[in-house]
Coordinates of C-alpha atoms and ligand atoms in Angstrom, one line a residue:
Chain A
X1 CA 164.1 106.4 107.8
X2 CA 160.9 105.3 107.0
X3 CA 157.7 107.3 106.6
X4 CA 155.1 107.1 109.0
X5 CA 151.9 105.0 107.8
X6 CA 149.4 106.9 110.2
X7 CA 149.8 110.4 111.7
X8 CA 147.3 111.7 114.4
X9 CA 147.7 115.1 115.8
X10 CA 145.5 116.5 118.1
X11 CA 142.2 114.2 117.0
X12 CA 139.4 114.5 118.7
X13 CA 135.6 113.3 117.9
X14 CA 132.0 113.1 119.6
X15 CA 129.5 110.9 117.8
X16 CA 126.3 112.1 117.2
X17 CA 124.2 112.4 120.3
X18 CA 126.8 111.1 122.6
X19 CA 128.1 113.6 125.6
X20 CA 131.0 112.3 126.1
X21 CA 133.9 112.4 123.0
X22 CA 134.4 109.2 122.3
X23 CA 138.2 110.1 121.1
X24 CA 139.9 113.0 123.4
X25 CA 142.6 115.0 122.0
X26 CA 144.9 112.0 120.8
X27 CA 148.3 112.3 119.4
X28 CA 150.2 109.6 117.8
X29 CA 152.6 108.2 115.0
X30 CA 152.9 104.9 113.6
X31 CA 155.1 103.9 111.7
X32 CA 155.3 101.6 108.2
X33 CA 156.0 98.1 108.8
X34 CA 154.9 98.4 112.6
X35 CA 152.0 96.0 114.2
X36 CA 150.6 98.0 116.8
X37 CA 147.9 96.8 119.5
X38 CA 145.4 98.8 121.0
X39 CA 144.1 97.9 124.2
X40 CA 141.3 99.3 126.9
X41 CA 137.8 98.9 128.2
X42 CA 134.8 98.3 126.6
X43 CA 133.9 102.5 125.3
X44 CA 137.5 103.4 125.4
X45 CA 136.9 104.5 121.4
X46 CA 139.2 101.8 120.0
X47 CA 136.4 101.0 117.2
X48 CA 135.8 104.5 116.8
X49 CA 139.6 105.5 116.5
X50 CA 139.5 102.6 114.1
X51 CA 136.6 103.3 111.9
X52 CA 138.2 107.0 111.6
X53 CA 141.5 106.4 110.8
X54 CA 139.2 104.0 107.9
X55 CA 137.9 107.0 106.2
X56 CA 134.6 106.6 107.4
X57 CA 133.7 109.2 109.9
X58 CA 133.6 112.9 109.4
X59 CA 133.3 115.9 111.8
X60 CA 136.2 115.3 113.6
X61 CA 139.0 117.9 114.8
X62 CA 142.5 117.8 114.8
X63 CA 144.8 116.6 111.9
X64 CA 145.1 113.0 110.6
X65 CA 147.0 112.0 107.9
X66 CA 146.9 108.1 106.7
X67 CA 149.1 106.5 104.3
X68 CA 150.6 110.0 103.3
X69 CA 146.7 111.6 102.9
X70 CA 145.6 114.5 104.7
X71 CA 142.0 113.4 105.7
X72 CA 139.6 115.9 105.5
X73 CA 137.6 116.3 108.9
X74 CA 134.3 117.6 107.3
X75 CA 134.3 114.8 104.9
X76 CA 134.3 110.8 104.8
X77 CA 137.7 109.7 102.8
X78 CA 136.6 109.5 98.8
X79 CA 136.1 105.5 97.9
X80 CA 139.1 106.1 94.9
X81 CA 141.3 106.1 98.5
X82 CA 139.8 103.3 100.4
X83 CA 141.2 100.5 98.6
X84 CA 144.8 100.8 100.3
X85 CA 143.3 100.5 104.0
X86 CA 141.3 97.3 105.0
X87 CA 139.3 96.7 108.0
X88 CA 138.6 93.2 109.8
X89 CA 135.4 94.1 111.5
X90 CA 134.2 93.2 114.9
X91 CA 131.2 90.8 114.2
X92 CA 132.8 90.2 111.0
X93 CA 130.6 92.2 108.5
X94 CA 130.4 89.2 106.1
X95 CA 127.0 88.6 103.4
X96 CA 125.6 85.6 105.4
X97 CA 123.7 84.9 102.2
X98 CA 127.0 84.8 100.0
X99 CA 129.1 82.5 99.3
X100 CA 132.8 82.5 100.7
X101 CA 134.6 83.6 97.5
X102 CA 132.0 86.3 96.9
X103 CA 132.9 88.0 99.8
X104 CA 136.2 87.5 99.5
X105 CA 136.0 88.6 96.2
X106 CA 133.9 91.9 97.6
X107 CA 137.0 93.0 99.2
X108 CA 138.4 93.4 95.4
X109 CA 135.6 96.1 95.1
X110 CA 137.3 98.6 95.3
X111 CA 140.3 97.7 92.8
X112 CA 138.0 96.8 90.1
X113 CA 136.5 99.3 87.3
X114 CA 132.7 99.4 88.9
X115 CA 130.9 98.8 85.8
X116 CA 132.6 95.2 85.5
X117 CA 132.5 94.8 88.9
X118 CA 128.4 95.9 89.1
X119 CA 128.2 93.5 85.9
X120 CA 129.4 90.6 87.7
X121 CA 132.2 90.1 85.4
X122 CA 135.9 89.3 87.5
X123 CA 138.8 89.2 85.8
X124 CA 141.0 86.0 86.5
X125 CA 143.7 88.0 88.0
X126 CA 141.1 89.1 90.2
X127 CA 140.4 85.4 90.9
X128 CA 143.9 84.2 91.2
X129 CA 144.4 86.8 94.1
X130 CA 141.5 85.5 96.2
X131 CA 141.9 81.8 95.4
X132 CA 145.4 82.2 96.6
X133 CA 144.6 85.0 100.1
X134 CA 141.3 81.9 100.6
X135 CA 144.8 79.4 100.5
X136 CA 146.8 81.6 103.1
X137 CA 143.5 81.7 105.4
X138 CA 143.4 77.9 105.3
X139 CA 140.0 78.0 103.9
X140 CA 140.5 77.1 99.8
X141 CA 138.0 74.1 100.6
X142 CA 135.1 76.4 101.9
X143 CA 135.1 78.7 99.0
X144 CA 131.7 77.6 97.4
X145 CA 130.0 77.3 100.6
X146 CA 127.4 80.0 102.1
X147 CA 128.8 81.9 105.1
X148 CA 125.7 81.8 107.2
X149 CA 126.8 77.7 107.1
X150 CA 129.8 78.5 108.7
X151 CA 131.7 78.4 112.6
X152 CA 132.8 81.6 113.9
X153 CA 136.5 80.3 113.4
X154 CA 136.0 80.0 109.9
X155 CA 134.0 82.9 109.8
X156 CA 136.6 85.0 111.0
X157 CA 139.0 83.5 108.7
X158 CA 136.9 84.7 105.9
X159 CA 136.7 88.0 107.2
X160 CA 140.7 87.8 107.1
X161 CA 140.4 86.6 103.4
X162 CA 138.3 89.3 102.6
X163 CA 140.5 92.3 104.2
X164 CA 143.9 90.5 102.5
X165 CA 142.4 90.0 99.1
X166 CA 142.2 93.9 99.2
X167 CA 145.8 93.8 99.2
X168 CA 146.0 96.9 101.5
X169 CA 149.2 98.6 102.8
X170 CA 147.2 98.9 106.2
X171 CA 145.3 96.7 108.4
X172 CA 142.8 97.6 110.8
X173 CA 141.5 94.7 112.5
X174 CA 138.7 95.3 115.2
X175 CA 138.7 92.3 117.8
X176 CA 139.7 89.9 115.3
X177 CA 140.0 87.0 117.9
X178 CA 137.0 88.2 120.4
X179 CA 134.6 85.7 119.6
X180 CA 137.2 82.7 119.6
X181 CA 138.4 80.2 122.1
X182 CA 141.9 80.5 122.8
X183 CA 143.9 78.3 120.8
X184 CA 141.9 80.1 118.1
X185 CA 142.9 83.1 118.8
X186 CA 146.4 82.6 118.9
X187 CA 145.9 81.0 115.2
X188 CA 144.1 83.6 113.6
X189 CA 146.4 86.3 115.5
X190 CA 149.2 84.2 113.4
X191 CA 147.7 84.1 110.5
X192 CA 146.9 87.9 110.1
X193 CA 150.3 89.1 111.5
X194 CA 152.4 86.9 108.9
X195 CA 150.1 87.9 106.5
X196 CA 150.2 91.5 106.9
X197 CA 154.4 90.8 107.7
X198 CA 154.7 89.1 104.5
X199 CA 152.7 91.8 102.5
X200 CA 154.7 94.3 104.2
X201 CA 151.4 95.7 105.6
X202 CA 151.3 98.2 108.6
X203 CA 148.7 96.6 111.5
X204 CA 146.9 97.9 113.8
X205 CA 144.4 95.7 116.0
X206 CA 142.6 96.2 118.7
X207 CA 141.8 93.6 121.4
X208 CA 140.7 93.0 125.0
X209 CA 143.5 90.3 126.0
X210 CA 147.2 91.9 127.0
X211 CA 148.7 88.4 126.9
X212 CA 147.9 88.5 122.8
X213 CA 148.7 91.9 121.9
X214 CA 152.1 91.1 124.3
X215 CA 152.6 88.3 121.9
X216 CA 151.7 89.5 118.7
X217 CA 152.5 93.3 118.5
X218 CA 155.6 95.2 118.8
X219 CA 154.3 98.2 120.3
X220 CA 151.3 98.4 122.6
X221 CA 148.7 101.5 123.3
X222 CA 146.5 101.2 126.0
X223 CA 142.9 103.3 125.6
X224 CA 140.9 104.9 128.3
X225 CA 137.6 107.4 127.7
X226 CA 138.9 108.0 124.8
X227 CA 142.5 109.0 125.5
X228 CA 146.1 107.5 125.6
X229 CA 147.0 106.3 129.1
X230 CA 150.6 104.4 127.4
X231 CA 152.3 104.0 124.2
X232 CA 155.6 101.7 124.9
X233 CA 157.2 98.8 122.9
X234 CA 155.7 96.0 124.3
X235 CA 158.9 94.8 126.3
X236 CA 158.2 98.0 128.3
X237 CA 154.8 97.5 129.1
X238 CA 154.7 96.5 133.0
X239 CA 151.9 94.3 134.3
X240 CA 150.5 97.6 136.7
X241 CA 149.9 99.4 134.0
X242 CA 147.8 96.7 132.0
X243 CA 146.0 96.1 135.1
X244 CA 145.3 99.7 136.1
X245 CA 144.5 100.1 132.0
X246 CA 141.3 98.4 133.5
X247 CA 140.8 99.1 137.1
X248 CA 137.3 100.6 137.6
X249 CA 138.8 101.7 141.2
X250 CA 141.5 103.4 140.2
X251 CA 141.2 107.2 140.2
X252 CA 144.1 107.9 138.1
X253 CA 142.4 106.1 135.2
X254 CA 141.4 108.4 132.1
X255 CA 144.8 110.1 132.8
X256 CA 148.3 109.4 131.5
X257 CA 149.8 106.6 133.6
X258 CA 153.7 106.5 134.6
X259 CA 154.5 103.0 132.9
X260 CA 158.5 103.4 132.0
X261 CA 160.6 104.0 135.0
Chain B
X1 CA 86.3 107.6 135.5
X2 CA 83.6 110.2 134.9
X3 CA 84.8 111.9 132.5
X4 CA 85.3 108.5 130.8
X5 CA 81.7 107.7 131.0
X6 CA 81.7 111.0 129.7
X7 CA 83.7 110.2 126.6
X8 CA 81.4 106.9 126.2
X9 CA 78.2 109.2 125.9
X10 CA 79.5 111.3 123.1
X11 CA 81.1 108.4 121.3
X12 CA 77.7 107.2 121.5
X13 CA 75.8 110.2 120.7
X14 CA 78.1 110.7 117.6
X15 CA 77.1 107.2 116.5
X16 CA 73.3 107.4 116.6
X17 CA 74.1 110.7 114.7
X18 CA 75.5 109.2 112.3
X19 CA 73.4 106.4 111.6
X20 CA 70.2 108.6 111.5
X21 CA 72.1 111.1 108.9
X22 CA 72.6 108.1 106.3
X23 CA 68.5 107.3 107.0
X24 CA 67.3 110.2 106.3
X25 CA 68.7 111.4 103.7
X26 CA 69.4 108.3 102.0
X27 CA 66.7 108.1 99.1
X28 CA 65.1 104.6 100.0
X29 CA 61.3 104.7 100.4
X30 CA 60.0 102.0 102.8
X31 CA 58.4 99.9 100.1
X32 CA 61.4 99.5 98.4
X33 CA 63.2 98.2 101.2
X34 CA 60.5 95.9 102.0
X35 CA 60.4 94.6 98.4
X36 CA 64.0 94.2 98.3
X37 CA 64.0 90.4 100.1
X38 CA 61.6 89.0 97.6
X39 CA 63.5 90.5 94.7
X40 CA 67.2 89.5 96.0
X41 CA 65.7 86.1 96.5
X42 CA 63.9 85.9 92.7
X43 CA 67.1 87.4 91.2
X44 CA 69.0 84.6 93.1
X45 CA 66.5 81.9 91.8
X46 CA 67.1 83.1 88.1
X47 CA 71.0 82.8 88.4
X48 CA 70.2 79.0 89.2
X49 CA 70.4 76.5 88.0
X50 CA 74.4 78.3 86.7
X51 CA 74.8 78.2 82.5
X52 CA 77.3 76.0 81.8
X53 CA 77.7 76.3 78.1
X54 CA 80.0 79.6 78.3
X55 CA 82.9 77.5 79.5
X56 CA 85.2 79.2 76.5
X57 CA 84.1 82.5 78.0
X58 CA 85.0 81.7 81.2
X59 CA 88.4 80.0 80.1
X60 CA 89.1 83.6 78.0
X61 CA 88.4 85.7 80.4
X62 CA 90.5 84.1 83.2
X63 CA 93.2 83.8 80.7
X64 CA 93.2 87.9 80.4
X65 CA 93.1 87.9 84.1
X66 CA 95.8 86.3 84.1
X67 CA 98.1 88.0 81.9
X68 CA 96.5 91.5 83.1
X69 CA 97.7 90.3 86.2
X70 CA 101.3 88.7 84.9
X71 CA 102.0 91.9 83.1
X72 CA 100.9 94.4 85.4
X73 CA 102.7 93.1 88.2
X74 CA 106.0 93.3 85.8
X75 CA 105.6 96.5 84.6
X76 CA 105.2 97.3 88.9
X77 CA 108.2 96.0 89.6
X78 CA 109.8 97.0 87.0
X79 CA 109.1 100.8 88.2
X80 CA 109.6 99.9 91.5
X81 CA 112.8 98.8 91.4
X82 CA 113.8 102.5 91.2
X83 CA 111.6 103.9 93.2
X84 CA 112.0 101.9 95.4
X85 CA 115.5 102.5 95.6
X86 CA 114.9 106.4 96.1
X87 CA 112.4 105.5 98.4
X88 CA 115.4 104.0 101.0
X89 CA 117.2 105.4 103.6
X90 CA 119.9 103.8 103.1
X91 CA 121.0 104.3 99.6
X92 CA 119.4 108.6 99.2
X93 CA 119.0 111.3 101.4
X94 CA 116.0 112.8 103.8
X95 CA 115.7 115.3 100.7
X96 CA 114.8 112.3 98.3
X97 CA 113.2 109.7 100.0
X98 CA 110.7 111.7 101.8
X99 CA 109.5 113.3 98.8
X100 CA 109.3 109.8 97.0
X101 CA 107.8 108.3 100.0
X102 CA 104.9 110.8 99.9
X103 CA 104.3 110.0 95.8
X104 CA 104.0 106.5 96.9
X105 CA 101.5 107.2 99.7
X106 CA 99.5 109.3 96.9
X107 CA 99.4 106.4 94.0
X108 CA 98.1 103.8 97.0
X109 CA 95.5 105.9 98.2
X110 CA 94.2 106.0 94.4
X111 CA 91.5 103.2 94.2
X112 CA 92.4 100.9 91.5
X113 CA 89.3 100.5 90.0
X114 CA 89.5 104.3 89.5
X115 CA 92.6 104.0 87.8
X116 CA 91.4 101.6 85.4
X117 CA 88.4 103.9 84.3
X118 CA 90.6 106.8 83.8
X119 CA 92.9 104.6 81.7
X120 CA 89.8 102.9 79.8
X121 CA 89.3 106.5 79.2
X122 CA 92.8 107.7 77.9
X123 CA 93.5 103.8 76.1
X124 CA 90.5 102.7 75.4
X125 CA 88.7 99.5 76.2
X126 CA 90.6 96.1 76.4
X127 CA 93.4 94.8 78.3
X128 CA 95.9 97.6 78.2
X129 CA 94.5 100.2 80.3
X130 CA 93.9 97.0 83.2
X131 CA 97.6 96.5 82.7
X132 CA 98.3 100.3 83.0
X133 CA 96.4 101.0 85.8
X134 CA 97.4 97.6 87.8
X135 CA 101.0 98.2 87.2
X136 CA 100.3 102.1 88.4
X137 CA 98.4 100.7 91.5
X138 CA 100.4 98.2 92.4
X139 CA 103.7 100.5 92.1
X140 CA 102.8 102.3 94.9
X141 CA 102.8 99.3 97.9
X142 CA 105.9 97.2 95.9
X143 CA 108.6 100.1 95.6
X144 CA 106.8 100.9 99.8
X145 CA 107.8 97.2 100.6
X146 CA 111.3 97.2 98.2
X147 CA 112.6 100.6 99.9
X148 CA 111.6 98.5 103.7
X149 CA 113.5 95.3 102.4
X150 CA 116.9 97.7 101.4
X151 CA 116.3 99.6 105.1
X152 CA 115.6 96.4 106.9
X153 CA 119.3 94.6 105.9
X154 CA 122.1 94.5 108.0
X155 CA 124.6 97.6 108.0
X156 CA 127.8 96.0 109.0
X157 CA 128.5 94.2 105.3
X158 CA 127.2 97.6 103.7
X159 CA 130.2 99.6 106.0
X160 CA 132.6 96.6 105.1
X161 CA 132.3 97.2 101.3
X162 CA 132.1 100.5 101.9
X163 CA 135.8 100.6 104.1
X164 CA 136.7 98.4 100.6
X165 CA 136.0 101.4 98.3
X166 CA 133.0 99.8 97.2
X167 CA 130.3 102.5 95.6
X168 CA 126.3 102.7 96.2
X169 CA 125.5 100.8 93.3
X170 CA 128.6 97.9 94.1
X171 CA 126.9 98.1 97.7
X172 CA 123.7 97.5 96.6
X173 CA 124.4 94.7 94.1
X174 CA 126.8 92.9 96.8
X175 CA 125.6 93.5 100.1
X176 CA 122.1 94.8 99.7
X177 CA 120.5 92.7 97.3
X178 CA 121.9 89.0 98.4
X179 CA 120.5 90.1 102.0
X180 CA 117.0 91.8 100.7
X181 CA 116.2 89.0 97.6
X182 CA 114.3 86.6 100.0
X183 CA 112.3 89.6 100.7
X184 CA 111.5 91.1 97.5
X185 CA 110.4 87.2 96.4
X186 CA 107.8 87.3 99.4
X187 CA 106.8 90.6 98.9
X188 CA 106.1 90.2 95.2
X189 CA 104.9 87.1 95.2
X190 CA 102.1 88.7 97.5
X191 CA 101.7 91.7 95.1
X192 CA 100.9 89.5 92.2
X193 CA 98.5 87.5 94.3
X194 CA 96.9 91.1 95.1
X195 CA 97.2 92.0 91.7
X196 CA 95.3 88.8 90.0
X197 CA 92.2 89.0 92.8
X198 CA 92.3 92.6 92.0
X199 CA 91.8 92.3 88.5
X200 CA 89.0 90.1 88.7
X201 CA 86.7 93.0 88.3
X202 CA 88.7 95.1 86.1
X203 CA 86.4 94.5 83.2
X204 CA 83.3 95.9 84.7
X205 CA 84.5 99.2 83.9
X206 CA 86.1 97.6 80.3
X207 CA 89.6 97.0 81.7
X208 CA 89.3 93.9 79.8
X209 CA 89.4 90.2 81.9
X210 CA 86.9 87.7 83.2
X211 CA 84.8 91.1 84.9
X212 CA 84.1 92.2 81.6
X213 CA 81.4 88.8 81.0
X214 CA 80.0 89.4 84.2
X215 CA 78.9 93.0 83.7
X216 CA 77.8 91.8 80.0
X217 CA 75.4 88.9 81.5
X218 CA 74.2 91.3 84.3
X219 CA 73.3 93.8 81.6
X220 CA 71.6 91.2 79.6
X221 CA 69.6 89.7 82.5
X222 CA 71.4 86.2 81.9
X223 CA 71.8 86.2 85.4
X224 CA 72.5 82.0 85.0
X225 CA 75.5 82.9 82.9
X226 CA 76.7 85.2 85.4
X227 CA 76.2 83.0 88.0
X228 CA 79.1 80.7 86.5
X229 CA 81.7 83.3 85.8
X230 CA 80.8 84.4 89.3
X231 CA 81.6 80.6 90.5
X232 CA 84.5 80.6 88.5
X233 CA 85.9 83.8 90.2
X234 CA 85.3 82.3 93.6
X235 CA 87.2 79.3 92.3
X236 CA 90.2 81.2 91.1
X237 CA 90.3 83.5 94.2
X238 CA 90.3 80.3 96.3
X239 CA 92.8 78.5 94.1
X240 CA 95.3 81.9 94.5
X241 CA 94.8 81.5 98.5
X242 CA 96.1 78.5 98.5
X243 CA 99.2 78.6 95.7
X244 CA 100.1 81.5 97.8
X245 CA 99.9 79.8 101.3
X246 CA 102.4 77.0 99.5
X247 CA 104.6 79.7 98.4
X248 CA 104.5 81.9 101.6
X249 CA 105.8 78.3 103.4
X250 CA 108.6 78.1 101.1
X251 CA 109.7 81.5 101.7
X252 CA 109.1 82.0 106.0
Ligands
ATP1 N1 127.3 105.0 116.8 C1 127.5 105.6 118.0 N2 126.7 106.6 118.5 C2 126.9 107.1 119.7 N3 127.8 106.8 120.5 C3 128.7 105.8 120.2 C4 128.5 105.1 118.9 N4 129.5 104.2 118.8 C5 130.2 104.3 119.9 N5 129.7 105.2 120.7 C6 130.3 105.6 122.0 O1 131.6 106.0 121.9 C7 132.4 105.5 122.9 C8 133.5 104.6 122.4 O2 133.0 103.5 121.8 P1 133.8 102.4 121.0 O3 132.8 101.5 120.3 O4 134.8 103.1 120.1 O5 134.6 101.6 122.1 P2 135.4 100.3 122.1 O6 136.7 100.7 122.8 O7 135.5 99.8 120.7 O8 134.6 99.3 123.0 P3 134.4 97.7 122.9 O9 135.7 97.2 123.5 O10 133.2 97.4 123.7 O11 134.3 97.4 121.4 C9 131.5 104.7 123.9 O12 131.1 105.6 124.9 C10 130.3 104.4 123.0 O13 129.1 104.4 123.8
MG2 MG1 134.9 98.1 119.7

């Protein structure tokens, strides 16, 4: 049996300011090896649910565990632990002023000693790793170039770069495929799901079109003000509840839909 | 609307006050003031026709200028590059920056050419103490603007390296400073240009540079030497304009 990569029990979270909780008392396994989709509405907390389960948000209840480490709620995860989990950001998060191998090679950060990586110096197994992930991405011929010269296409396969040069066990991708035209998407949805398959990488993305997570992820999780309406293998998941997932009419929303009969 | 009007009476009143407090008790006789045209305008005559013999003087003391100016804006950035750094929100807490922030506001409201006589003071004369007190002054704006250039950068790439396990230094080197070093170029680029029409004068309190032969000839009553040192300030502060127009193009 194998262990779960990501353990939620009980999470809930407000961010600061905000009156509503952006996350409300959500429970949930995932297991290793599993590509897991997350759908729902814009503010259903899918980039907050994210961005915790990434170590970076603190003040939080409940219990999460990631990778087999408790995460403190008072605390952000300490950078030594960060390495194993990448994140594929929604607007990409690239250096627009870098070049495409320096930000792939940013996502090697965090396996690097810092005073060689703060002195600029990278080792060539350092280099082999991202000249081969820019290769997988399709983008070995863009390496030298400066991002902010780039399409979003390309952009986004950068961003992919980045988050596989890590070499993490888990894969949080946020919208990876918003801001591309369909036959795009489909691509990069490829690309990152036989990448993570071949790596052996849990994944976890989230996205606004059911027809891609349908395609691309094995079990499917749709979001709501911030809590679980479904969580059923994707041949499960019915057409109703996809559209009630985001049916501004329907009073039921926000609580648990009946999706299996 | 009265009581606007109102307002406009007082402002007006306060005004008048004013103006009549710096009359009276300013010690100028009416003779003197009279007398004053005629001797602007005779002290004007001597400084013509401008001495053009002192052309070495002139060439020296721009030279110092120019290195009080080159120096002094290194030795700035090089403490500003810190301080600047503890001056950001982004890369300390409330419980640094604000503290820094208010040292900063202090060394900028010091008066450079007051800086430069206390340093004449603690150094001596010569260039030195114009470095010092440049590279003091100029501290305080520069590690202002650096700390605005690391807050003014995009956060998402910061987050990214962060999610990477990236630390606050790797952050800075890799997502900071590629975004913030067109910035820093402009903004010290300006600082130097500050910084060389600044020390200009520095030598009329003996912070050594091109000031220093203007006082000497004012002293001396060659007023037509100090005429040309005066053109030749004019001409270098004109000259500086313009290099730093160019330069400001090739940065917007
Ligand atoms: N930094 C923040 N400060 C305050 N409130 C926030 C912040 N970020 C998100 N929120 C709020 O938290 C809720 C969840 O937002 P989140 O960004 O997680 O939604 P999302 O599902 O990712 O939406 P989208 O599909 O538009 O990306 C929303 O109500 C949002 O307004
Ligand atoms: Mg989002």
């Amino acid at each position: 049996m194998m262990q779960d990569a990501i353990h939620i029990d009980d999470l809930s979270f407000g961010h600061h300011g905000a009156e509503q909780r952006a996350i409300d008392q959500i429970s949930l396994n995932i297991a290793a090896g599993d590509c897991v989709a997350l759908l729902g509405p814009s503010g259903a907390g899918k980039t907050t649910l994210l961005t915790l389960l990434d170590g970076r948000l603190r003040d939080w209840q409940g219990r999460v565990s990631v990778l087999g480490t408790p995460f403190e709620p008072t605390r952000a995860l300490p950078l030594a632990k960060r390495a194993d989990t990448g994140f594929i950001f929604q607007e990409f998060a690239l250096v627009e002023r870098s070049t495409v191998m320096r930000n792939v090679l940013n996502g090697r950060l965090g396996r690097m000693p810092s005073w060689r990586a703060l002195l600029g110096n990278v080792s060539k197994s350092d280099m082999d790793i991202a000249r081969s992930t820019l290769s997988d991405c399709g983008i070995a011929d863009l390496a030298d170039r400066r991002v902010d010269s780039l399409s979003g296409g390309q952009r986004q396969r950068v961003a992919i770069a980045r988050c596989l040069a890590q070499e993490p066990k888990l894969i949080f991708a946020d919208e990876p495929v918003s801001n591309l035209d369909p036959s795009r998407a489909a691509d990069i949805l490829t690309l990152l799901t036989s990448a993570a398959q071949a790596r052996g990488a849990t994944t976890v993305f989230s996205s606004h079109q059911p027809e891609l997570a349908r395609r691309f992820a094995d079990r499917i999780i749709g979001m709501r003000n911030g809590r679980i309406v479904f969580d059923v293998a994707t041949r499960d998941l019915t057409d109703d509840a996809t559209a009630a997932l985001y049916d501004d009419t329907d009073p039921a929303s926000g609580a648990r839909l009946k999706v299996v009969s | 609307m009265r009581s606007r009007d109102l307002g406009g009476f007082w402002a007006g009143l306060l005004v008048a006050g004013v103006v009549l407090w710096s009359l009276i008790t300013t010690d100028v006789e009416l003779s003197r003031l009279l007398s004053a045209g005629p001797r602007i305008a005779d002290f004007l005559g001597r400084m013509f026709p401008p001495d053009p013999t002192i052309m070495d003087e002139i060439w020296k003391g721009s030279a110092e200028t120019l290195r009080i100016a080159i120096l002094g804006t290194l030795g700035a950035v090089f403490f500003s590059v810190p301080l600047g750094i503890l001056a950001s929100e982004t890369m300390v807490s409330a419980a640094v920056h604000r503290p820094v922030r208010t040292v900063l506001a202090f060394i900028r409201a010091i008066p450079l050419i007051l800086v430069a006589m206390l340093m004449v003071g603690a150094v001596g004369l010569g260039p030195l103490p114009g470095i010092i007190a440049v590279a003091f002054h100029a501290t305080g704006m520069l590690a202002k603007f650096y700390a605005e250039a690391i807050d003014g950068v995009s956060r998402a790439p910061i987050a990214a390296l962060e999610s990477a396990g990236a630390g606050p230094l790797l952050r800075l080197r890799y997502a900071i400073w590629p975004q913030m070093a067109p910035v820093v170029a402009r903004d010290t680029i300006f600082r130097f240009e500050l910084n060389l029409r600044e020390s200009l004068i520095l030598g009329i309190v003996g912070a050594g540079g091109i000031g220093f032969y203007i006082q000497t000839y004012v002293r001396s009553f060659q007023y037509d030497k100090a005429a040309s040192v005066t053109i030749a300030v004019v001409i270098m502060v004109i000259a500086i304009e313009g290099i730093n127009v160019a330069l400001r193009r090739r940065f917007a």
